mmCIF file of C-alpha atoms in Angstrom:
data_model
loop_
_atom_site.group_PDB
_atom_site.id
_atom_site.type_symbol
_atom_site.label_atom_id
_atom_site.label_comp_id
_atom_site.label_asym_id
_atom_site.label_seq_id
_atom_site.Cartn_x
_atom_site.Cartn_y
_atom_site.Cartn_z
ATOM 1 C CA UNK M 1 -66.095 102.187 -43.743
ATOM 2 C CA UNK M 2 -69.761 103.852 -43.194
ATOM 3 C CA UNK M 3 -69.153 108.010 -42.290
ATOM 4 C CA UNK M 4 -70.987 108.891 -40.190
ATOM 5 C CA UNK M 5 -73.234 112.329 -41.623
ATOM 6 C CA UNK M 6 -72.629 112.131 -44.667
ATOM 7 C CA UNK M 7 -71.010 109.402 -47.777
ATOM 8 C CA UNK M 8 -67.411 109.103 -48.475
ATOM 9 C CA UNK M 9 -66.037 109.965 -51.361
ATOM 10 C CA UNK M 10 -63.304 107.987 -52.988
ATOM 11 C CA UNK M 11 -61.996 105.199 -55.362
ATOM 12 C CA UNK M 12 -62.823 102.316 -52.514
ATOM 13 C CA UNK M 13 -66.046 100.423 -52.966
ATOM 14 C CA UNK M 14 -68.199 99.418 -49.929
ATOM 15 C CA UNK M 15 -67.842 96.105 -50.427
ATOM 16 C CA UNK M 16 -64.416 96.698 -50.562
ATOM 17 C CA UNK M 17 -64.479 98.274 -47.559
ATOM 18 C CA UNK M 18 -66.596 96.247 -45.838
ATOM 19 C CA UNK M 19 -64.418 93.426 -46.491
ATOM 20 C CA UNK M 20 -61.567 94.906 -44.953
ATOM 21 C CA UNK M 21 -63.402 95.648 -41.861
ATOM 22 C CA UNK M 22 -64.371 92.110 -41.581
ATOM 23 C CA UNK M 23 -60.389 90.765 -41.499
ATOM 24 C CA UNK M 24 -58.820 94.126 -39.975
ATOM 25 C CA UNK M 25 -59.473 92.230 -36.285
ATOM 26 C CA UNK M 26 -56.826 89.693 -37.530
ATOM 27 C CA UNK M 27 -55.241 92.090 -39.426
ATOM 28 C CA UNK M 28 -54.553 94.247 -36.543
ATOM 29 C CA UNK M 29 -53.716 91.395 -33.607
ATOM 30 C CA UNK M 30 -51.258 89.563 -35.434
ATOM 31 C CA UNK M 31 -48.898 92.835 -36.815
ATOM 32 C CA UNK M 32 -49.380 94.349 -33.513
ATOM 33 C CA UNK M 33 -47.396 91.296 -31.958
ATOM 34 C CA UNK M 34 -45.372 91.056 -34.930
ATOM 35 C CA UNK M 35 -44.653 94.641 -34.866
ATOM 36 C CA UNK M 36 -43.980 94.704 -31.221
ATOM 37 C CA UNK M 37 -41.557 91.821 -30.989
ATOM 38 C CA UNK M 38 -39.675 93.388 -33.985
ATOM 39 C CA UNK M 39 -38.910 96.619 -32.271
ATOM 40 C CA UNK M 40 -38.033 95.142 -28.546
ATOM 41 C CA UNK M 41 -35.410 92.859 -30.508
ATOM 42 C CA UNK M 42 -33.344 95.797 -32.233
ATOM 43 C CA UNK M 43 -33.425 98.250 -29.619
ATOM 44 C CA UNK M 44 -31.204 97.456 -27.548
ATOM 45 C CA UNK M 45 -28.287 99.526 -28.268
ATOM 46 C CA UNK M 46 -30.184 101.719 -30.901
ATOM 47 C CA UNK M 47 -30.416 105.703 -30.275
ATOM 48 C CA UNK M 48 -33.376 105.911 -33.133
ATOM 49 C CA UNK M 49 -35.660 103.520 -31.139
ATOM 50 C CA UNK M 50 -37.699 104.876 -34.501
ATOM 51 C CA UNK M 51 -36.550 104.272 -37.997
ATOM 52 C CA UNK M 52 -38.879 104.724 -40.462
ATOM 53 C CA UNK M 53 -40.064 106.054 -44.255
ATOM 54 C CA UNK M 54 -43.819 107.357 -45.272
ATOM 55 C CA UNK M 55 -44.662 106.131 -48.830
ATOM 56 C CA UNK M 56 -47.389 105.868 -51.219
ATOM 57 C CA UNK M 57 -47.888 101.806 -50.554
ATOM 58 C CA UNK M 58 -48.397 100.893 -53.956
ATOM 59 C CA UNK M 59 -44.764 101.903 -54.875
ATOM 60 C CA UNK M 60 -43.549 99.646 -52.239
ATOM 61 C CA UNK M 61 -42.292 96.473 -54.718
ATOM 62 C CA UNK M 62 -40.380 99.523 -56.858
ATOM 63 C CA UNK M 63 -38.197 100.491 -53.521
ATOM 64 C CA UNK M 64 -37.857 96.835 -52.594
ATOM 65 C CA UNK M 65 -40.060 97.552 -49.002
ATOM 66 C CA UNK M 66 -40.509 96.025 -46.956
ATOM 67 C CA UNK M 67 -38.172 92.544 -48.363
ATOM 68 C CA UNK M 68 -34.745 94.731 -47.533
ATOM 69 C CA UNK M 69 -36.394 96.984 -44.872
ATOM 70 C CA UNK M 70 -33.890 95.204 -42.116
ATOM 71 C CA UNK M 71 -30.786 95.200 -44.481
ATOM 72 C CA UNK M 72 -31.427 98.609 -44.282
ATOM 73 C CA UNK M 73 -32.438 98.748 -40.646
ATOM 74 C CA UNK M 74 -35.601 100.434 -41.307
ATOM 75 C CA UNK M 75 -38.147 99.360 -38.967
ATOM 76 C CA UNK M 76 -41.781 101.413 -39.878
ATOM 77 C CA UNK M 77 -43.116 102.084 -42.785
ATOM 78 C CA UNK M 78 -45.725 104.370 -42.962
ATOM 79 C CA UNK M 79 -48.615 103.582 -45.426
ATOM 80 C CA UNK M 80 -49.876 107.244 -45.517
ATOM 81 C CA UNK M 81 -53.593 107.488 -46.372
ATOM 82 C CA UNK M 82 -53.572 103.742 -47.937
ATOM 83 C CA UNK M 83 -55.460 101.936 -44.870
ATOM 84 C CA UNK M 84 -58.313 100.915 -46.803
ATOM 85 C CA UNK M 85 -56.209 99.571 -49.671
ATOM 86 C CA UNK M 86 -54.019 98.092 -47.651
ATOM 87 C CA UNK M 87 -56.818 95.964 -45.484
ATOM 88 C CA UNK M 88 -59.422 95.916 -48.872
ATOM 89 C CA UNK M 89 -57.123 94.686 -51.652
ATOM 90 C CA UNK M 90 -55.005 91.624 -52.696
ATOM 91 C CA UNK M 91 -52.047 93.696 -52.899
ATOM 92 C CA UNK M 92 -52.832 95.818 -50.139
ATOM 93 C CA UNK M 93 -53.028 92.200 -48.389
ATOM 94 C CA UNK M 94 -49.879 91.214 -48.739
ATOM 95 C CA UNK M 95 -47.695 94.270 -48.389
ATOM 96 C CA UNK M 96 -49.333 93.744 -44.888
ATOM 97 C CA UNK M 97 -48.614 89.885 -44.758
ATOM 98 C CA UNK M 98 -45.042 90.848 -45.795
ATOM 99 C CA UNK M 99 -44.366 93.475 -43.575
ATOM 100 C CA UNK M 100 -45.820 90.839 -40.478
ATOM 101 C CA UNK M 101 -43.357 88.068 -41.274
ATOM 102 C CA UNK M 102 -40.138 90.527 -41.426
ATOM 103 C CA UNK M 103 -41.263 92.331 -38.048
ATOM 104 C CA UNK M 104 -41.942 95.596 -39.547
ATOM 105 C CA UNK M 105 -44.257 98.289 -38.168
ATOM 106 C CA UNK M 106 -46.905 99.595 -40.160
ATOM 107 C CA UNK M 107 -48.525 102.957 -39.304
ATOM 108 C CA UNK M 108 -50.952 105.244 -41.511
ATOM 109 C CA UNK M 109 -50.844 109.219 -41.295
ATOM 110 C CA UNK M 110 -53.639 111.619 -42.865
ATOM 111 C CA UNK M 111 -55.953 114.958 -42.823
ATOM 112 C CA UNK M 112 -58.612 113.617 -41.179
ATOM 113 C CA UNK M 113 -61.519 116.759 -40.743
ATOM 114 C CA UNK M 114 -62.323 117.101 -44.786
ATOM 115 C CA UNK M 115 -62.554 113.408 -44.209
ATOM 116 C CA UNK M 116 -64.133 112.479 -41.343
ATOM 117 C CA UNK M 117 -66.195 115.612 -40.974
ATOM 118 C CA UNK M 118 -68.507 115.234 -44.748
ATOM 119 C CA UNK M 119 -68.482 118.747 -45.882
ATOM 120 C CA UNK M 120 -72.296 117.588 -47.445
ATOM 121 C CA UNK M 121 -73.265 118.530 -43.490
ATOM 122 C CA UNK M 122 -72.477 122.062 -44.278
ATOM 123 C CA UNK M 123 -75.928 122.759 -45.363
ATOM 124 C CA UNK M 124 -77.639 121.197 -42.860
ATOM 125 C CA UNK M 125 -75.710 122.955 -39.750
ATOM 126 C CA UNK M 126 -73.174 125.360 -40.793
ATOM 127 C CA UNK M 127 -72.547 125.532 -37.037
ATOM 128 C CA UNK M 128 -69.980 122.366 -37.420
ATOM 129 C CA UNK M 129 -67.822 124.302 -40.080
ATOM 130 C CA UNK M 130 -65.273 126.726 -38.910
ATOM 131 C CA UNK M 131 -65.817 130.415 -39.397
ATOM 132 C CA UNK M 132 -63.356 132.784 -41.616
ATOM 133 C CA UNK M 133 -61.708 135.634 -40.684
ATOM 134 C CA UNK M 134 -64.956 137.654 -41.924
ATOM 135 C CA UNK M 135 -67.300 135.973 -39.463
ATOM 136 C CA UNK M 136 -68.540 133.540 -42.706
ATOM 137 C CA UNK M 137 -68.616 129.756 -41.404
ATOM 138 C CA UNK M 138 -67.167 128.106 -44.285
ATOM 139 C CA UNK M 139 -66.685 124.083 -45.078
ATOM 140 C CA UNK M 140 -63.551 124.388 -46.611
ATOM 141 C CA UNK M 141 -61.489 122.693 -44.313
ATOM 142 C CA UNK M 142 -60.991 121.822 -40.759
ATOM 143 C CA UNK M 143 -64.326 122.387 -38.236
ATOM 144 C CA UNK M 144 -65.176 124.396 -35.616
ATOM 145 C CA UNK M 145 -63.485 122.800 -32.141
ATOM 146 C CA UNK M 146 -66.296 124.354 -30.200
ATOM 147 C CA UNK M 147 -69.107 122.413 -31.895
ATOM 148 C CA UNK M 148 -69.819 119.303 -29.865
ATOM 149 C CA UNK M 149 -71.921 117.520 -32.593
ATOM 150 C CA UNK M 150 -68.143 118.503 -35.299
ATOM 151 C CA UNK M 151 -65.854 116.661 -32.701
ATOM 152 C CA UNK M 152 -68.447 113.613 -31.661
ATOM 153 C CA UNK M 153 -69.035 112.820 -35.451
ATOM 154 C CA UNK M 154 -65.413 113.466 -36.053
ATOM 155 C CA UNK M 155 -64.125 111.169 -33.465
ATOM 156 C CA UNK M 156 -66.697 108.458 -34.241
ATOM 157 C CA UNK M 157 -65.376 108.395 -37.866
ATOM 158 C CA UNK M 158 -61.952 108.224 -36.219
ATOM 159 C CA UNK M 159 -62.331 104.727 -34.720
ATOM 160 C CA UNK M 160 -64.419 103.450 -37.606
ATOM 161 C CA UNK M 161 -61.451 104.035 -39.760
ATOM 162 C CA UNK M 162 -58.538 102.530 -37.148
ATOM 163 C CA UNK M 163 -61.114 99.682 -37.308
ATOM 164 C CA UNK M 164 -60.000 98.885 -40.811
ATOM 165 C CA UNK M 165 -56.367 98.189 -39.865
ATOM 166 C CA UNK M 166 -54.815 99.586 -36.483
ATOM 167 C CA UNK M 167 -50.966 100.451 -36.579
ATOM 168 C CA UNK M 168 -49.126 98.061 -35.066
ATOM 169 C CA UNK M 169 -47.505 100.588 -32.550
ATOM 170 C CA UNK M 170 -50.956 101.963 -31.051
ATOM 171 C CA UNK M 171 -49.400 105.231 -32.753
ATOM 172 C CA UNK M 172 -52.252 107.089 -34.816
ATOM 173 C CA UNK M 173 -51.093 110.075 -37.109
ATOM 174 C CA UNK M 174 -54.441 111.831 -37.409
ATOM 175 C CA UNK M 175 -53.671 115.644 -38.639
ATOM 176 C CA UNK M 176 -55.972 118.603 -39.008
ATOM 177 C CA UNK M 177 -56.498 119.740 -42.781
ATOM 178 C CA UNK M 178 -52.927 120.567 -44.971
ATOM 179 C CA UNK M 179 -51.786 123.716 -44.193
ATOM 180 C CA UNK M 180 -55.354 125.035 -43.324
ATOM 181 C CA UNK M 181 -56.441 127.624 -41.134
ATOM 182 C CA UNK M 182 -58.323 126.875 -38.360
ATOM 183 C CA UNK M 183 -61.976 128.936 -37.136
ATOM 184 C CA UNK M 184 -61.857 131.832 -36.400
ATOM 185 C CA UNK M 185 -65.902 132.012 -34.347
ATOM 186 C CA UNK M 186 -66.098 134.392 -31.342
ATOM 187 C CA UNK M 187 -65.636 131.007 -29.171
ATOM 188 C CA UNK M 188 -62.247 129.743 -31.055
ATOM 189 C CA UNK M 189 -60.674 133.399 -32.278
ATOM 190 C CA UNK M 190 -58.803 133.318 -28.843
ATOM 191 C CA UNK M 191 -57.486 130.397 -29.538
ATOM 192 C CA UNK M 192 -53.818 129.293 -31.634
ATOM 193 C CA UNK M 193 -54.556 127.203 -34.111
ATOM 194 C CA UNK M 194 -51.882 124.865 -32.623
ATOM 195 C CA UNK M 195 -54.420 125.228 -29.538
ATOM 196 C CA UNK M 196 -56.986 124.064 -31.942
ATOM 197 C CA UNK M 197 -55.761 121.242 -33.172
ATOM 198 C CA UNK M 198 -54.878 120.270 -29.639
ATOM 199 C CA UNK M 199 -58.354 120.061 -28.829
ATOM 200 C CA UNK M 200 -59.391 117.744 -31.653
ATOM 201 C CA UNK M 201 -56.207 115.295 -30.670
ATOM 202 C CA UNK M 202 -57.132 115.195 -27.090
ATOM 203 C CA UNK M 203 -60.268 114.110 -28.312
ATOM 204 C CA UNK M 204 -59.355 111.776 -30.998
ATOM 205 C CA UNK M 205 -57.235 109.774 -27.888
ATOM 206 C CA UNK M 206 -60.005 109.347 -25.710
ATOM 207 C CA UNK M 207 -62.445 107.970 -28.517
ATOM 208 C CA UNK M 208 -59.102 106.072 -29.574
ATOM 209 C CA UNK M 209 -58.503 104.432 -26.228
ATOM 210 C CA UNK M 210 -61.876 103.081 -26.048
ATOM 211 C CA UNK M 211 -61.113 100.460 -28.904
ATOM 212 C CA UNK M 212 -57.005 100.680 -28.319
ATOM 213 C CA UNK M 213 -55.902 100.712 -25.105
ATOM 214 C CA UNK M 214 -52.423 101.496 -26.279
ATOM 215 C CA UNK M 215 -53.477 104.685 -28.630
ATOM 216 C CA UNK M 216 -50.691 107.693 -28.999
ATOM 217 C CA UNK M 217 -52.230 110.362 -30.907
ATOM 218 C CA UNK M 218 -49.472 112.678 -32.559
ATOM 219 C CA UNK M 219 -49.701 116.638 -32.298
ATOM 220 C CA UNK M 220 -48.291 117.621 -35.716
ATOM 221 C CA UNK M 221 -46.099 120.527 -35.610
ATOM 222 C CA UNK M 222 -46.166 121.875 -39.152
ATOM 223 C CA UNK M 223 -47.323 125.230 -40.644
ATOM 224 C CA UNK M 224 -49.926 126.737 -38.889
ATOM 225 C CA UNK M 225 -49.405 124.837 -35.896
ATOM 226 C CA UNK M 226 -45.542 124.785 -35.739
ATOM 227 C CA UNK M 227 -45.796 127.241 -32.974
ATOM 228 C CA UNK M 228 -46.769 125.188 -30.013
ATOM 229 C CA UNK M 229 -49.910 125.514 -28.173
ATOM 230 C CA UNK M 230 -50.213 127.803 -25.314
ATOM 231 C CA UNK M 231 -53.577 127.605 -23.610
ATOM 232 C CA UNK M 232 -54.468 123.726 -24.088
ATOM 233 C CA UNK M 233 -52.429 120.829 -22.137
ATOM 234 C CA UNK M 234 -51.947 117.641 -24.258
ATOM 235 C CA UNK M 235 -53.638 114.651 -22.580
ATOM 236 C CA UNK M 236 -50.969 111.654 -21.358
ATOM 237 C CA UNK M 237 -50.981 109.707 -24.856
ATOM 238 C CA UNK M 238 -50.464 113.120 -26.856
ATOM 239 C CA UNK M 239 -46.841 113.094 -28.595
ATOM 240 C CA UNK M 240 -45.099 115.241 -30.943
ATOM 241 C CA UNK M 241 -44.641 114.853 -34.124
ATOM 242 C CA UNK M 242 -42.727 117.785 -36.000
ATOM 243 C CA UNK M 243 -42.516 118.506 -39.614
ATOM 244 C CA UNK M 244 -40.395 121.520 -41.019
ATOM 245 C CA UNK M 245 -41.694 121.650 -44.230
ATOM 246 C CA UNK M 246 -40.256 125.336 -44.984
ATOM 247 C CA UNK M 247 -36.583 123.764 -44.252
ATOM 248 C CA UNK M 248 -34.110 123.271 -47.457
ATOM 249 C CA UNK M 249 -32.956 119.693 -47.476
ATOM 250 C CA UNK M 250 -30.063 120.264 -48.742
ATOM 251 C CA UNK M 251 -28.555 122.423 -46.071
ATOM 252 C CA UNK M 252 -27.589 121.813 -42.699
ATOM 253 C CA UNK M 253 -30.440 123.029 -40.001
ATOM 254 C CA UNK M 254 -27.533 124.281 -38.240
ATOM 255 C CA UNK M 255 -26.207 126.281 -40.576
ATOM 256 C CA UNK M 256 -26.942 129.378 -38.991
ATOM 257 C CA UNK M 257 -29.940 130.617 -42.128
ATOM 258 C CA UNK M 258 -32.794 132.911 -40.214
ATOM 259 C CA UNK M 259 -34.819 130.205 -41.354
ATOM 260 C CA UNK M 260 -33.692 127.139 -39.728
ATOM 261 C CA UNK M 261 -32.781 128.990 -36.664
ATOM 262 C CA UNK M 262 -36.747 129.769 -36.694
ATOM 263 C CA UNK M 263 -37.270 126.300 -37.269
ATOM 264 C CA UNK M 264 -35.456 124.977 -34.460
ATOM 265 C CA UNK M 265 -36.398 127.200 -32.004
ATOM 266 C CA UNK M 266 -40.195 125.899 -32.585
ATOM 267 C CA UNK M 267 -38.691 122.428 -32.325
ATOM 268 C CA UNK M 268 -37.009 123.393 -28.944
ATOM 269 C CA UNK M 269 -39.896 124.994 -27.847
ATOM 270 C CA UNK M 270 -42.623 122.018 -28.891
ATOM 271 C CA UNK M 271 -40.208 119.412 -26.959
ATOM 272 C CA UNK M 272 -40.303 121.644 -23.849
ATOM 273 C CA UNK M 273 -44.055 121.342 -23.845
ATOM 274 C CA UNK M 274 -44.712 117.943 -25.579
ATOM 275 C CA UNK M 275 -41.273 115.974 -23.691
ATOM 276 C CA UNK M 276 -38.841 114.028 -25.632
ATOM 277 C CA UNK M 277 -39.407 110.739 -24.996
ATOM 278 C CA UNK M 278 -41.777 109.642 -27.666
ATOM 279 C CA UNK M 279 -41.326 112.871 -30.188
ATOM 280 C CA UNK M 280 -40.564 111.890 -33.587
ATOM 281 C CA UNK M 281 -39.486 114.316 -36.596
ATOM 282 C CA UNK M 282 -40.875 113.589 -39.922
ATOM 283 C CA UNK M 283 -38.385 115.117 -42.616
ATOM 284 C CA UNK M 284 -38.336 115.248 -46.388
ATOM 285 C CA UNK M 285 -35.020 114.360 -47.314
ATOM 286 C CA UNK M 286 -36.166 111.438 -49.679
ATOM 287 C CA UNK M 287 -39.404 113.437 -50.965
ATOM 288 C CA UNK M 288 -39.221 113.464 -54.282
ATOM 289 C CA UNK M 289 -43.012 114.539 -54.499
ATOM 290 C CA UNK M 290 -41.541 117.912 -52.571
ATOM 291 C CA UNK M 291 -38.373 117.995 -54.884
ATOM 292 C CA UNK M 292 -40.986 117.685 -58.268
ATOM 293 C CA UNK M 293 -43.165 120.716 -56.489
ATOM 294 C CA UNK M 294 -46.201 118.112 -56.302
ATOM 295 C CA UNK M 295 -46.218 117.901 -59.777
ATOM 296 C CA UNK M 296 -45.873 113.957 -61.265
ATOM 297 C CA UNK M 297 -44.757 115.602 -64.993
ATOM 298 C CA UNK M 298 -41.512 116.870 -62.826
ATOM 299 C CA UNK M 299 -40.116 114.101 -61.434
ATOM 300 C CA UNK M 300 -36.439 114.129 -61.457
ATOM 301 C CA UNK M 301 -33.552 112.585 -60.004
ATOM 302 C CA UNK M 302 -33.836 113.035 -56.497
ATOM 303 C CA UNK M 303 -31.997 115.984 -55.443
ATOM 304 C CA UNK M 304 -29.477 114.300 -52.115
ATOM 305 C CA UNK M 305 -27.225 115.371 -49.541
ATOM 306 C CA UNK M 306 -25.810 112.931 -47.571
ATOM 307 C CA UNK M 307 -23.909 115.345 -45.570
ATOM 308 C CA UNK M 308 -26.830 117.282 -44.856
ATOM 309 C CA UNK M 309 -28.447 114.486 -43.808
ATOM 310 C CA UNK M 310 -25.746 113.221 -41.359
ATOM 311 C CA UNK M 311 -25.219 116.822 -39.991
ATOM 312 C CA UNK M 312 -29.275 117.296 -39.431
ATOM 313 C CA UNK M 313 -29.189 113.543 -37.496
ATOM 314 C CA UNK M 314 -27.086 115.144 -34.972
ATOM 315 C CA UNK M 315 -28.761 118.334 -34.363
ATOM 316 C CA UNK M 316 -31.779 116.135 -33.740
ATOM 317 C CA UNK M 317 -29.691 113.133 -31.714
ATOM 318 C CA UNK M 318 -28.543 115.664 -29.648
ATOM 319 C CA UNK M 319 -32.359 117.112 -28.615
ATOM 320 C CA UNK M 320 -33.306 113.697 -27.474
ATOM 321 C CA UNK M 321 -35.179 112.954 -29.949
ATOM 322 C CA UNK M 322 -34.936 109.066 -30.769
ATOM 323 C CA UNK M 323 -37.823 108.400 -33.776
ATOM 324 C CA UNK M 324 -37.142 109.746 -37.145
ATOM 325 C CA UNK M 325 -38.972 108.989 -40.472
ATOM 326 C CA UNK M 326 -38.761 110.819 -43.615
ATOM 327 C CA UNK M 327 -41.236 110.993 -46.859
ATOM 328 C CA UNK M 328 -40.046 108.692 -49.796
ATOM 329 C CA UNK M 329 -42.628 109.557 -52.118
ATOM 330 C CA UNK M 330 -42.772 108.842 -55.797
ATOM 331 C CA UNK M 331 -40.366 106.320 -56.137
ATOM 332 C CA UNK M 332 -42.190 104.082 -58.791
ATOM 333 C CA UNK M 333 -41.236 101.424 -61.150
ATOM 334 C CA UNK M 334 -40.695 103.822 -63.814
ATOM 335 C CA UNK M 335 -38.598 106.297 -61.365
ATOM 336 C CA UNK M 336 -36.139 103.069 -60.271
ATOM 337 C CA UNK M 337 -35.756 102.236 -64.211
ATOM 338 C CA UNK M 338 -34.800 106.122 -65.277
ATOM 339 C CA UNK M 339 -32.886 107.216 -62.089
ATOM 340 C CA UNK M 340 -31.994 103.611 -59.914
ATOM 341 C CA UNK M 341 -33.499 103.212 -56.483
ATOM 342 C CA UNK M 342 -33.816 106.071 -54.139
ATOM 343 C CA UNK M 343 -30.821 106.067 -51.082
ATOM 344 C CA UNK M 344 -32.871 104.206 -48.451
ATOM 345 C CA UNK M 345 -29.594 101.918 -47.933
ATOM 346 C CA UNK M 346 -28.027 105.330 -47.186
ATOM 347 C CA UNK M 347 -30.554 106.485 -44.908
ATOM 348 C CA UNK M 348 -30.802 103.605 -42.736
ATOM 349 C CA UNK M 349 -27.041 103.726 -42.283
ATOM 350 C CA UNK M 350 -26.983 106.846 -40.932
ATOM 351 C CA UNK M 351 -30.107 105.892 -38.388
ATOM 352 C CA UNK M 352 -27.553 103.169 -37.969
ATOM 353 C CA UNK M 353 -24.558 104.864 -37.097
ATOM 354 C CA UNK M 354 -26.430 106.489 -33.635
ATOM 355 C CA UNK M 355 -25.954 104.644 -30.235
ATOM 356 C CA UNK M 356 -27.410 104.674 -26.505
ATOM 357 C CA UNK M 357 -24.893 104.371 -24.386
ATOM 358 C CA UNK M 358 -26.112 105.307 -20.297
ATOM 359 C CA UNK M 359 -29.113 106.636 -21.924
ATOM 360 C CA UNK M 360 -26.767 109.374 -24.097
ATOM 361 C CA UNK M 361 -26.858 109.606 -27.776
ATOM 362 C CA UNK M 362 -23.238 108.336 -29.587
ATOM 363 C CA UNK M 363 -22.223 108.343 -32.892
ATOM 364 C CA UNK M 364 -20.233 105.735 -34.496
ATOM 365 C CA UNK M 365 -18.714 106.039 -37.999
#
């Protein structure tokens, strides 16, 4: 992939790149049928219409993915930031190829503005950058969602990278920076952050569209923008996505803690705005790069709770909310050999356990 503005930075070689482009037409065609037959065939009856887990790709052989994805009646797995591996590279191949012939959805989530935005364009117009909280425009993450010239070479860098290998559910997980603030210039200051990154979705969807008729660009409810926007409307095509990062995972969201009663009162109040219909929560339940506090030298035994886990599926169940996935990070061939593989049999089974019945979620044991 060629950014536009400025060179990318990373392990991936043009050539490499290039080469992906060249097959990601294929690529994209053939999982997008595969993909969509897979999901009309096992949902009739299901309540989580969405049953998925976001992992680093090349750990995928350690957890077994996708071979016993439909033992375990997952149905997505996420590939993260991996798009160019997964289109560029042998192995990146045939994880693909794999996931095709079993009828299981690929998507790819990411921070896209450090990325698609080079922050080498910072000396030649500072404009594109957002401004700090002292009235300094600064390229440390994020843009300015006023600057036309920020969002057009954003949102051309957008499709150039869906070009590489689309998701095979027309579902694109495109996220402002992690955790970062947005700007703070006299134009944007009025505006939420959440507001913000509404902006830069709405956009992202109609650039998007032009290549993918059936683009869904997700609003990511997480840190600074789990509060949900107030002054901008989310385009038809806009859904939510809503990660409670501050939550403990090993207690119940109901359990009554002034945290997760914050928690789900932004949930309630996102669904009121975004609907329910195509929301999805992303949790961290099988994070073990959370659990090890980002830090590879940590890794332990995951810490699990499959009560918590079954108690949290009905608070959600019972919102509407039908498409779950949850980060299964660092689950290599050296954690599997120390610790045994992570409980993805266990979290499928409780996906498993939910029913529609007259459109009303129903839990069977």
């Amino acid at each position: 992939m060629q950014i536009v503005g400025g060179r990318r930075a990373g392990r991936y070689s043009r050539r490499m790149v290039l080469q992906a482009a060249a097959g990601s037409a294929l690529l994209g065609a053939v999982t997008s049928a595969a993909g969509a037959a897979g999901e009309a065939a096992d949902q009739r009856d299901a309540w989580f219409v969405g049953r998925g887990v976001a992992i680093v790709p090349t750990e995928a052989a350690a957890m077994e993915l996708p071979e016993r994805a439909g033992e375990w009646d997952l149905n997505l797995i996420d590939m993260s930031h991996y798009a160019e591996w997964a289109a560029g590279t042998d192995e990146g191949r045939a994880l693909v190829a794999a996931c095709r012939r079993l009828g299981v959805g690929i998507e790819f989530s990411l921070h896209v503005p450090s990325m698609f935005l080079s922050r080498t364009l910072f000396e030649k117009d500072p404009t594109l950058f957002r401004m700090d909280e002292s009235g300094n425009r600064t390229p440390d993450a994020n843009l300015c969602v006023h600057s036309e010239p920020a969002l057009e070479i954003l949102c051309e860098n957008a499709v150039k990278y869906a070009d590489l290998l689309r998701p095979t559910t027309g579902r694109y997980h495109y996220w402002t920076d992690d955790g970062a603030k947005m700007c703070r210039c006299p134009r944007c200051r009025g505006l939420s952050d959440s507001d913000q990154a509404l902006i830069v979705e709405n956009r992202m969807l109609k650039a998007l569209r032009r290549g993918d008729r059936r683009a869904r660009v997700a609003h990511l409810a997480y840190q600074p923008t789990l509060v949900p926007p107030t002054q901008v409307k989310p385009e038809p095509g806009i859904y939510l996505e809503f990660a409670p990062i501050e939550r403990d995972s090993l207690k119940p969201l109901d359990n009554g803690s002034p945290v997760h009663t914050k928690v789900l009162e932004h949930l309630d109040a996102n669904l009121a705005l975004f609907g329910k219909r195509d929301a999805e929560v992303l949790e961290y339940w099988l994070d073990n790069s959370r659990a090890s506090g980002w830090k590879r030298e940590r890794i332990g035994l995951l810490p699990w709770s499959r009560e918590t886990y079954l108690r949290d599926l009905r608070v959600y169940a019972g919102r509407g909310i039908r498409r779950m996935r949850t980060y299964a990070y660092w689950f290599d061939a050296d954690y599997v050999g120390r610790y045994g593989p992570p409980p993805l049999a266990e979290y499928g089974a409780g996906l498993r356990r939910w029913h529609a019945v007259r459109g009303r979620p129903v839990e069977r044991a």
